[in-house]
Amino acid sequence: MGIIKVNNIKLYANHGCLEEEAKIGSEYRIDVEVKASLRKSSKTDDLVDTVDYVHLNYIVKEEMAIRSKLLEEVAQRILNRFFRELRMIKKATVSVAKLNPPIGGNVEEVAIILTKKR
């Protein structure tokens, strides 16, 4: 078993419960960790034998572009697509963080972390 991480994916999106968030949007940081057998790819040196991190990034970008009120819903959609489209994944964790959230204080970020297993 091995781990593939895609860290610090930075995107601008329009998630949140407030109407202002839908209009002006916010900056987000997404971190992804997937577990899969990397034994074959470590020997074959062939992309078809591993989890393509370009595909992981593509899914994150597509799902982040779909507006949601809650970050939990966004993270769950990302996980669901990982498991639907990338059959090699055994376990995945996704962290979706809203940077400088509008919560009436000096807060760097709020983050939702979800994990799913096959």
Coordinates of N, CA, C and O in Angstrom, one line a residue:
M1 N 0.9 -1.2 0.0 CA 0.0 0.0 0.0 C 0.9 1.2 0.0 O 1.9 1.3 0.7
G2 N 0.5 2.2 -0.8 CA 1.2 3.5 -0.8 C 0.3 4.7 -0.7 O -1.0 4.5 -0.7
I3 N 0.8 5.8 -0.6 CA 0.1 7.1 -0.4 C 0.5 8.1 -1.5 O 1.7 8.2 -1.8
I4 N -0.5 8.7 -2.1 CA -0.3 9.8 -3.0 C -1.0 11.0 -2.4 O -2.2 10.9 -2.1
K5 N -0.3 12.1 -2.4 CA -0.8 13.4 -1.8 C -0.8 14.4 -2.9 O 0.2 14.5 -3.6
V6 N -1.8 15.2 -2.9 CA -1.8 16.4 -3.7 C -2.2 17.5 -2.7 O -3.3 17.6 -2.3
N7 N -1.2 18.4 -2.4 CA -1.4 19.3 -1.3 C -1.5 20.8 -1.9 O -0.8 21.1 -2.9
N8 N -2.2 21.5 -1.1 CA -2.3 23.0 -1.3 C -2.8 23.4 -2.7 O -2.3 24.2 -3.4
I9 N -3.9 22.7 -3.2 CA -4.6 23.1 -4.4 C -5.3 24.4 -4.0 O -6.2 24.4 -3.2
K10 N -5.0 25.5 -4.7 CA -5.6 26.7 -4.4 C -6.6 27.1 -5.5 O -6.3 27.1 -6.7
L11 N -7.9 27.4 -5.1 CA -8.9 27.7 -6.0 C -9.8 28.8 -5.4 O -9.9 29.0 -4.2
Y12 N -10.5 29.5 -6.3 CA -11.5 30.5 -6.0 C -12.8 29.9 -6.3 O -13.1 29.4 -7.4
A13 N -13.8 30.0 -5.3 CA -15.1 29.4 -5.5 C -16.1 30.2 -4.7 O -15.8 31.1 -3.9
N14 N -17.4 29.8 -4.9 CA -18.5 30.6 -4.3 C -19.3 29.8 -3.4 O -20.6 29.7 -3.5
H15 N -18.7 29.1 -2.4 CA -19.4 28.3 -1.5 C -19.8 29.1 -0.2 O -19.1 30.0 0.1
G16 N -20.9 28.7 0.4 CA -21.2 29.3 1.7 C -22.7 29.5 1.8 O -23.4 29.5 0.8
C17 N -23.2 29.7 3.0 CA -24.6 29.9 3.3 C -25.0 31.4 3.1 O -26.2 31.6 2.9
L18 N -24.1 32.3 3.2 CA -24.4 33.7 3.0 C -24.6 34.1 1.5 O -23.8 33.6 0.7
E19 N -25.5 34.9 1.2 CA -25.7 35.4 -0.2 C -24.5 36.1 -0.7 O -24.2 36.0 -1.9
E20 N -23.8 36.8 0.2 CA -22.6 37.5 -0.3 C -21.5 36.6 -0.7 O -20.8 36.8 -1.7
E21 N -21.5 35.4 -0.1 CA -20.5 34.4 -0.5 C -20.8 33.9 -1.9 O -19.8 33.5 -2.6
A22 N -22.0 33.7 -2.2 CA -22.4 33.3 -3.5 C -22.0 34.3 -4.6 O -21.7 33.9 -5.7
K23 N -22.1 35.6 -4.2 CA -21.8 36.6 -5.2 C -20.3 36.9 -5.3 O -19.8 37.0 -6.4
I24 N -19.6 37.1 -4.2 CA -18.2 37.5 -4.3 C -17.2 36.3 -4.2 O -16.0 36.5 -4.6
G25 N -17.6 35.2 -3.6 CA -16.7 34.1 -3.5 C -15.6 34.2 -2.5 O -15.4 35.3 -1.8
S26 N -14.8 33.2 -2.4 CA -13.6 33.1 -1.4 C -12.5 32.3 -2.0 O -12.7 31.5 -3.0
E27 N -11.4 32.4 -1.4 CA -10.2 31.5 -1.7 C -10.3 30.3 -0.9 O -10.7 30.3 0.3
Y28 N -9.9 29.1 -1.5 CA -10.0 27.8 -0.8 C -8.6 27.1 -1.0 O -7.9 27.3 -2.0
R29 N -8.3 26.2 -0.1 CA -7.2 25.3 -0.2 C -7.7 23.9 0.0 O -8.4 23.6 1.0
I30 N -7.3 23.0 -0.9 CA -7.8 21.7 -0.8 C -6.5 20.8 -0.8 O -5.6 21.0 -1.6
D31 N -6.6 19.8 0.2 CA -5.5 18.8 0.3 C -6.1 17.4 0.1 O -7.2 17.2 0.6
V32 N -5.4 16.6 -0.7 CA -5.9 15.3 -1.0 C -4.9 14.2 -0.6 O -3.7 14.4 -0.9
E33 N -5.4 13.1 0.0 CA -4.5 12.0 0.3 C -5.2 10.7 -0.1 O -6.4 10.5 0.3
V34 N -4.6 9.9 -1.0 CA -5.3 8.6 -1.4 C -4.3 7.5 -1.1 O -3.1 7.6 -1.3
K35 N -4.9 6.4 -0.7 CA -4.1 5.1 -0.5 C -4.5 4.1 -1.6 O -5.7 3.9 -1.9
A36 N -3.5 3.5 -2.1 CA -3.7 2.5 -3.2 C -2.4 1.7 -3.3 O -1.3 2.0 -2.8
S37 N -2.5 0.5 -3.9 CA -1.4 -0.3 -4.1 C -0.5 0.3 -5.2 O -0.9 0.5 -6.3
L38 N 0.7 0.6 -4.8 CA 1.7 1.2 -5.8 C 2.8 0.3 -6.1 O 3.7 0.6 -6.8
R39 N 2.6 -1.0 -5.8 CA 3.6 -2.0 -6.0 C 3.9 -2.2 -7.5 O 5.0 -2.2 -8.0
K40 N 2.8 -2.3 -8.3 CA 2.9 -2.5 -9.7 C 3.6 -1.3 -10.4 O 4.5 -1.5 -11.2
S41 N 3.1 -0.1 -10.1 CA 3.6 1.1 -10.8 C 5.1 1.3 -10.4 O 5.8 1.9 -11.2
S42 N 5.5 0.9 -9.2 CA 6.8 1.1 -8.8 C 7.8 0.2 -9.6 O 9.0 0.5 -9.7
K43 N 7.2 -0.8 -10.2 CA 8.1 -1.7 -11.0 C 7.9 -1.4 -12.5 O 8.9 -1.4 -13.2
T44 N 6.7 -1.1 -13.0 CA 6.5 -0.9 -14.4 C 6.8 0.5 -14.9 O 7.0 0.7 -16.1
D45 N 6.8 1.5 -14.0 CA 7.0 2.9 -14.4 C 6.0 3.3 -15.4 O 6.3 4.1 -16.3
D46 N 4.8 2.9 -15.3 CA 3.7 3.1 -16.2 C 2.5 3.8 -15.5 O 2.0 3.3 -14.5
L47 N 2.1 4.9 -16.1 CA 1.0 5.7 -15.5 C -0.3 4.9 -15.3 O -1.0 5.2 -14.4
V48 N -0.6 4.0 -16.2 CA -1.8 3.2 -16.1 C -1.8 2.3 -14.9 O -2.9 1.8 -14.5
D49 N -0.7 2.1 -14.3 CA -0.6 1.3 -13.1 C -0.7 2.0 -11.8 O -0.4 1.4 -10.7
T50 N -1.0 3.3 -11.8 CA -1.1 4.1 -10.6 C -2.3 5.0 -10.6 O -3.1 5.0 -11.5
V51 N -2.5 5.7 -9.5 CA -3.5 6.8 -9.4 C -2.9 8.1 -10.0 O -2.0 8.6 -9.4
D52 N -3.5 8.5 -11.1 CA -2.9 9.7 -11.7 C -3.3 11.0 -10.9 O -4.5 11.3 -10.8
Y53 N -2.3 11.7 -10.4 CA -2.6 12.9 -9.6 C -3.2 14.0 -10.4 O -3.9 14.9 -9.9
V54 N -3.0 14.0 -11.7 CA -3.6 15.0 -12.6 C -5.1 14.8 -12.6 O -5.9 15.8 -12.6
H55 N -5.5 13.5 -12.6 CA -7.0 13.2 -12.6 C -7.5 13.7 -11.2 O -8.7 14.2 -11.2
L56 N -6.8 13.4 -10.1 CA -7.3 13.9 -8.8 C -7.5 15.4 -8.8 O -8.6 15.9 -8.3
N57 N -6.6 16.1 -9.3 CA -6.6 17.6 -9.4 C -7.8 18.0 -10.2 O -8.5 19.0 -9.9
Y58 N -8.0 17.4 -11.4 CA -9.1 17.7 -12.3 C -10.5 17.5 -11.6 O -11.4 18.4 -11.7
I59 N -10.7 16.4 -10.8 CA -11.9 16.2 -10.1 C -12.1 17.3 -9.1 O -13.2 17.8 -8.9
V60 N -11.1 17.6 -8.3 CA -11.2 18.7 -7.3 C -11.6 20.0 -7.9 O -12.6 20.6 -7.5
K61 N -11.0 20.4 -9.0 CA -11.4 21.6 -9.7 C -12.8 21.6 -10.2 O -13.5 22.6 -10.0
E62 N -13.2 20.5 -10.8 CA -14.6 20.4 -11.3 C -15.6 20.5 -10.2 O -16.6 21.2 -10.3
E63 N -15.4 19.8 -9.1 CA -16.4 19.8 -8.0 C -16.4 21.1 -7.2 O -17.4 21.5 -6.7
M64 N -15.2 21.7 -7.1 CA -15.2 23.0 -6.4 C -15.9 24.1 -7.2 O -16.4 25.1 -6.7
A65 N -16.1 23.9 -8.5 CA -16.8 24.9 -9.4 C -18.3 24.8 -9.2 O -19.0 25.7 -9.6
I66 N -18.8 23.8 -8.5 CA -20.2 23.6 -8.3 C -20.6 24.2 -6.9 O -20.1 23.7 -5.9
R67 N -21.4 25.2 -6.9 CA -21.7 25.9 -5.7 C -22.4 25.0 -4.7 O -23.3 24.2 -5.0
S68 N -22.0 25.1 -3.4 CA -22.6 24.4 -2.3 C -22.7 25.4 -1.1 O -21.9 26.3 -1.0
K69 N -23.7 25.1 -0.2 CA -23.7 25.9 1.0 C -22.7 25.5 2.0 O -22.1 26.3 2.7
L70 N -22.5 24.1 2.1 CA -21.6 23.6 3.1 C -20.4 22.9 2.4 O -20.5 22.2 1.4
L71 N -19.2 23.1 3.1 CA -18.0 22.5 2.6 C -18.0 20.9 2.7 O -17.4 20.2 2.0
E72 N -18.8 20.5 3.7 CA -19.0 19.0 3.8 C -19.5 18.4 2.5 O -19.1 17.3 2.1
E73 N -20.5 19.1 1.9 CA -21.1 18.5 0.7 C -20.1 18.5 -0.4 O -20.0 17.6 -1.2
V74 N -19.3 19.6 -0.5 CA -18.2 19.6 -1.6 C -17.2 18.5 -1.4 O -16.9 17.8 -2.3
A75 N -16.7 18.3 -0.1 CA -15.7 17.3 0.1 C -16.3 15.9 -0.2 O -15.6 15.0 -0.7
Q76 N -17.6 15.7 0.2 CA -18.2 14.4 -0.1 C -18.3 14.1 -1.6 O -18.1 13.0 -2.1
R77 N -18.7 15.1 -2.4 CA -18.8 15.0 -3.8 C -17.4 14.6 -4.4 O -17.3 13.8 -5.3
I78 N -16.3 15.2 -3.9 CA -15.0 14.9 -4.4 C -14.7 13.5 -4.1 O -14.2 12.8 -5.0
L79 N -14.9 13.1 -2.9 CA -14.6 11.7 -2.5 C -15.4 10.7 -3.4 O -14.9 9.7 -3.8
N80 N -16.7 11.0 -3.6 CA -17.5 10.1 -4.4 C -17.0 9.9 -5.8 O -16.9 8.8 -6.3
R81 N -16.5 11.0 -6.4 CA -16.0 10.9 -7.7 C -14.6 10.2 -7.7 O -14.4 9.4 -8.7
F82 N -13.8 10.4 -6.7 CA -12.5 9.6 -6.6 C -12.8 8.1 -6.7 O -12.2 7.4 -7.5
F83 N -13.8 7.7 -5.9 CA -14.1 6.2 -5.8 C -14.8 5.7 -7.1 O -14.6 4.6 -7.5
R84 N -15.6 6.6 -7.7 CA -16.3 6.2 -8.9 C -15.3 6.1 -10.1 O -15.4 5.2 -11.0
E85 N -14.4 7.0 -10.2 CA -13.6 7.2 -11.4 C -12.2 6.5 -11.3 O -11.6 6.2 -12.3
L86 N -11.7 6.3 -10.1 CA -10.3 5.8 -9.9 C -10.4 4.5 -9.1 O -10.3 4.6 -7.9
R87 N -10.6 3.4 -9.8 CA -10.8 2.1 -9.1 C -9.7 1.6 -8.2 O -9.9 0.8 -7.3
M88 N -8.5 2.1 -8.4 CA -7.4 1.7 -7.6 C -7.4 2.2 -6.2 O -6.7 1.6 -5.3
I89 N -8.1 3.3 -5.9 CA -8.1 3.9 -4.6 C -8.8 3.0 -3.6 O -9.9 2.5 -3.8
K90 N -8.1 2.8 -2.5 CA -8.7 2.0 -1.3 C -9.2 2.9 -0.2 O -10.2 2.5 0.5
K91 N -8.6 4.0 0.0 CA -9.0 5.0 1.0 C -8.6 6.4 0.5 O -7.5 6.6 -0.1
A92 N -9.4 7.4 0.9 CA -9.1 8.8 0.5 C -9.5 9.7 1.6 O -10.5 9.5 2.2
T93 N -8.7 10.8 1.7 CA -9.1 11.8 2.7 C -9.0 13.2 1.9 O -8.0 13.4 1.2
V94 N -10.0 14.0 2.1 CA -10.0 15.3 1.4 C -10.2 16.4 2.5 O -11.1 16.2 3.3
S95 N -9.4 17.4 2.4 CA -9.6 18.6 3.3 C -9.9 19.8 2.4 O -9.2 20.1 1.5
V96 N -11.0 20.4 2.8 CA -11.4 21.6 2.0 C -11.4 22.8 3.1 O -12.1 22.7 4.0
A97 N -10.6 23.8 2.8 CA -10.4 24.9 3.7 C -10.8 26.2 3.1 O -10.3 26.5 2.0
K98 N -11.7 26.9 3.8 CA -12.0 28.3 3.3 C -11.1 29.2 4.0 O -11.0 29.3 5.2
L99 N -10.3 30.0 3.2 CA -9.3 31.0 3.8 C -10.0 32.3 4.1 O -10.9 32.7 3.4
N100 N -9.7 32.8 5.2 CA -10.2 34.1 5.7 C -11.8 34.1 5.7 O -12.4 34.9 5.0
P101 N -12.4 33.2 6.4 CA -13.9 33.0 6.4 C -14.5 34.2 7.0 O -14.0 34.8 8.0
P102 N -15.7 34.6 6.5 CA -16.4 35.8 7.1 C -17.2 35.4 8.3 O -18.4 35.2 8.3
I103 N -16.5 35.2 9.4 CA -17.2 34.7 10.7 C -17.0 35.7 11.8 O -17.2 35.4 13.0
G104 N -16.7 37.0 11.5 CA -16.6 38.0 12.5 C -15.4 37.9 13.4 O -15.5 38.2 14.6
G105 N -14.3 37.5 12.9 CA -13.1 37.4 13.7 C -11.9 37.2 12.8 O -12.0 37.0 11.6
N106 N -10.7 37.3 13.4 CA -9.5 37.1 12.7 C -9.1 35.6 12.6 O -8.4 35.1 13.5
V107 N -9.7 34.9 11.7 CA -9.5 33.5 11.5 C -8.9 33.2 10.2 O -9.4 33.6 9.1
E108 N -7.8 32.5 10.2 CA -7.0 32.2 9.0 C -7.8 31.3 8.0 O -7.9 31.5 6.9
E109 N -8.4 30.2 8.6 CA -9.2 29.3 7.8 C -10.1 28.5 8.6 O -9.9 28.3 9.8
V110 N -11.1 27.9 8.0 CA -11.9 26.8 8.5 C -11.8 25.7 7.6 O -11.8 25.9 6.3
A111 N -11.7 24.5 8.1 CA -11.5 23.3 7.2 C -12.4 22.2 7.6 O -12.8 22.0 8.8
I112 N -12.9 21.4 6.6 CA -13.6 20.2 6.7 C -12.8 19.1 6.2 O -12.2 19.2 5.1
I113 N -12.7 18.0 6.9 CA -11.9 16.8 6.5 C -12.8 15.6 6.6 O -13.3 15.3 7.6
L114 N -12.9 15.0 5.4 CA -13.7 13.7 5.3 C -12.8 12.6 4.7 O -11.9 12.9 3.9
T115 N -13.1 11.4 5.2 CA -12.4 10.2 4.8 C -13.4 9.2 4.3 O -14.4 9.0 4.9
K116 N -13.0 8.4 3.3 CA -13.9 7.4 2.8 C -13.0 6.2 2.4 O -11.9 6.3 1.9
K117 N -13.5 5.0 2.7 CA -12.8 3.7 2.4 C -13.6 2.9 1.4 O -14.9 3.0 1.4
R118 N -13.0 2.1 0.6 CA -13.7 1.2 -0.3 C -14.0 -0.1 0.4 O -13.3 -0.6 1.2

